[in-house]
Amino acid sequence: MQTASTGGMLMSTVLYLGFFFLIMYFLIIRPQKKRDKQVADMQGSIKVGDEVLLTTGIYGKVVDIINDLFIIELGLNKSVRIPVKRVAVASVGAPNLTISKAAEPVVDDEDEYEEDEYEEYEEEDEE
């Protein structure tokens, strides 16, 4: 009789763990694989002349492709070219170089004392 109940507990534990791993697969592993595939497709579709953003935050223009290396031209100086691994490209697109109006600084008035507080301190000093 005890072996039947032990077998039932074992089976419920296995089902519980299987259900847990199934949920983890659909919440974590599957979406990550999907993102990795999208990034790999984007990196594979890059061609000469594309503006790219590297994982280091540097923008450049692809001037040549050799195996799994991109030759990237940096800045306005046409003589600066660096080889970069294909996996170091984060996205395709040119930087936004428009100048936007800076927001005015916010003044925090909570730290300033009111006149009444100064008078209290002055009265204490006089005594």
Coordinates of C-alpha atoms in Angstrom, one line a residue:
M1 CA 0.0 0.0 0.0
Q2 CA 2.8 2.4 0.8
T3 CA 4.5 1.9 -2.5
A4 CA 1.5 3.1 -4.4
S5 CA 1.3 6.3 -2.4
T6 CA 5.1 6.8 -2.8
G7 CA 4.8 6.3 -6.6
G8 CA 2.0 8.8 -6.7
M9 CA 4.0 11.4 -4.8
L10 CA 7.0 10.8 -7.1
M11 CA 4.7 11.2 -10.2
S12 CA 3.2 14.5 -8.9
T13 CA 6.7 15.8 -8.2
V14 CA 7.9 14.9 -11.7
L15 CA 4.8 16.6 -13.2
Y16 CA 5.3 19.7 -11.1
L17 CA 9.0 20.0 -12.2
G18 CA 8.0 19.4 -15.8
F19 CA 5.4 22.1 -15.6
F20 CA 7.9 24.5 -14.0
F21 CA 10.5 23.9 -16.8
L22 CA 7.8 24.3 -19.5
I23 CA 6.8 27.7 -18.1
M24 CA 10.5 28.7 -17.9
Y25 CA 11.0 27.7 -21.5
F26 CA 8.1 29.8 -22.7
L27 CA 8.9 32.8 -20.5
I28 CA 12.7 33.0 -20.8
I29 CA 14.4 30.6 -23.3
R30 CA 12.0 30.9 -26.3
P31 CA 11.9 34.8 -26.4
Q32 CA 15.7 35.0 -26.0
K33 CA 16.2 32.6 -28.9
K34 CA 13.8 34.7 -31.0
R35 CA 15.7 38.0 -30.2
D36 CA 19.0 36.3 -31.0
K37 CA 17.6 35.1 -34.4
Q38 CA 16.4 38.7 -35.2
V39 CA 19.9 40.1 -34.3
A40 CA 21.6 37.5 -36.4
D41 CA 19.4 38.2 -39.4
M42 CA 20.0 42.0 -39.0
Q43 CA 23.8 41.4 -38.8
G44 CA 23.6 39.1 -41.8
S45 CA 21.7 41.6 -43.9
I46 CA 24.3 44.4 -43.5
K47 CA 25.9 45.5 -46.8
V48 CA 28.6 47.9 -47.9
G49 CA 27.4 51.6 -47.4
D50 CA 25.2 50.9 -44.4
E51 CA 25.5 53.1 -41.3
V52 CA 25.8 50.9 -38.2
L53 CA 25.9 51.4 -34.4
L54 CA 28.5 49.2 -32.6
T55 CA 27.9 47.7 -29.2
T56 CA 30.5 50.2 -27.9
G57 CA 28.2 53.1 -28.9
I58 CA 30.3 54.2 -31.9
Y59 CA 28.6 54.9 -35.2
G60 CA 30.4 54.1 -38.5
K61 CA 29.9 53.3 -42.1
V62 CA 30.6 49.9 -43.5
V63 CA 33.1 50.2 -46.4
D64 CA 34.1 46.5 -46.8
I65 CA 33.0 43.0 -45.6
I66 CA 35.6 40.3 -45.2
N67 CA 34.3 36.9 -43.9
D68 CA 32.9 37.7 -40.4
L69 CA 34.6 41.2 -40.2
F70 CA 33.2 44.6 -41.2
I71 CA 35.6 47.3 -42.1
I72 CA 34.1 50.4 -40.5
E73 CA 34.9 54.0 -41.4
L74 CA 34.6 56.3 -38.4
G75 CA 33.7 60.0 -38.4
L76 CA 34.4 62.5 -41.1
N77 CA 38.1 61.5 -41.4
K78 CA 38.0 59.0 -44.3
S79 CA 41.3 57.5 -43.3
V80 CA 40.1 56.0 -40.0
R81 CA 39.0 52.5 -40.7
I82 CA 38.8 49.7 -38.2
P83 CA 38.0 46.0 -38.5
V84 CA 35.0 44.9 -36.4
K85 CA 33.6 41.5 -35.8
R86 CA 30.1 41.0 -37.1
V87 CA 28.7 40.3 -33.7
A88 CA 29.8 43.7 -32.5
V89 CA 27.1 45.5 -34.5
A90 CA 24.1 46.4 -32.4
S91 CA 21.9 48.1 -35.0
V92 CA 21.7 49.6 -38.4
G93 CA 21.0 53.3 -38.8
A94 CA 22.5 56.7 -38.8
P95 CA 22.9 58.8 -35.7
N96 CA 20.4 61.6 -35.0
L97 CA 22.6 64.7 -35.2
T98 CA 19.9 67.4 -34.9
I99 CA 20.4 69.8 -32.0
S100 CA 17.4 69.9 -29.7
K101 CA 16.6 72.8 -27.3
A102 CA 17.9 72.0 -23.9
A103 CA 15.3 71.9 -21.1
E104 CA 15.6 74.6 -18.5
P105 CA 17.0 73.4 -15.2
V106 CA 14.5 72.7 -12.4
V107 CA 15.0 74.7 -9.3
D108 CA 14.2 72.8 -6.1
D109 CA 12.9 75.4 -3.5
E110 CA 12.5 72.8 -0.7
D111 CA 16.1 73.3 0.5
E112 CA 15.8 77.0 1.0
Y113 CA 14.9 78.4 4.4
E114 CA 12.1 80.9 4.9
E115 CA 12.5 84.2 6.7
D116 CA 10.8 83.0 9.9
E117 CA 13.3 80.2 10.3
Y118 CA 16.2 82.7 10.1
E119 CA 14.6 84.9 12.8
E120 CA 14.3 81.9 15.2
Y121 CA 18.0 81.1 14.8
E122 CA 19.0 84.8 15.3
E123 CA 16.9 85.0 18.5
E124 CA 18.6 81.9 19.9
D125 CA 22.0 83.4 19.1
E126 CA 21.2 86.6 20.9
E127 CA 20.2 84.8 24.1

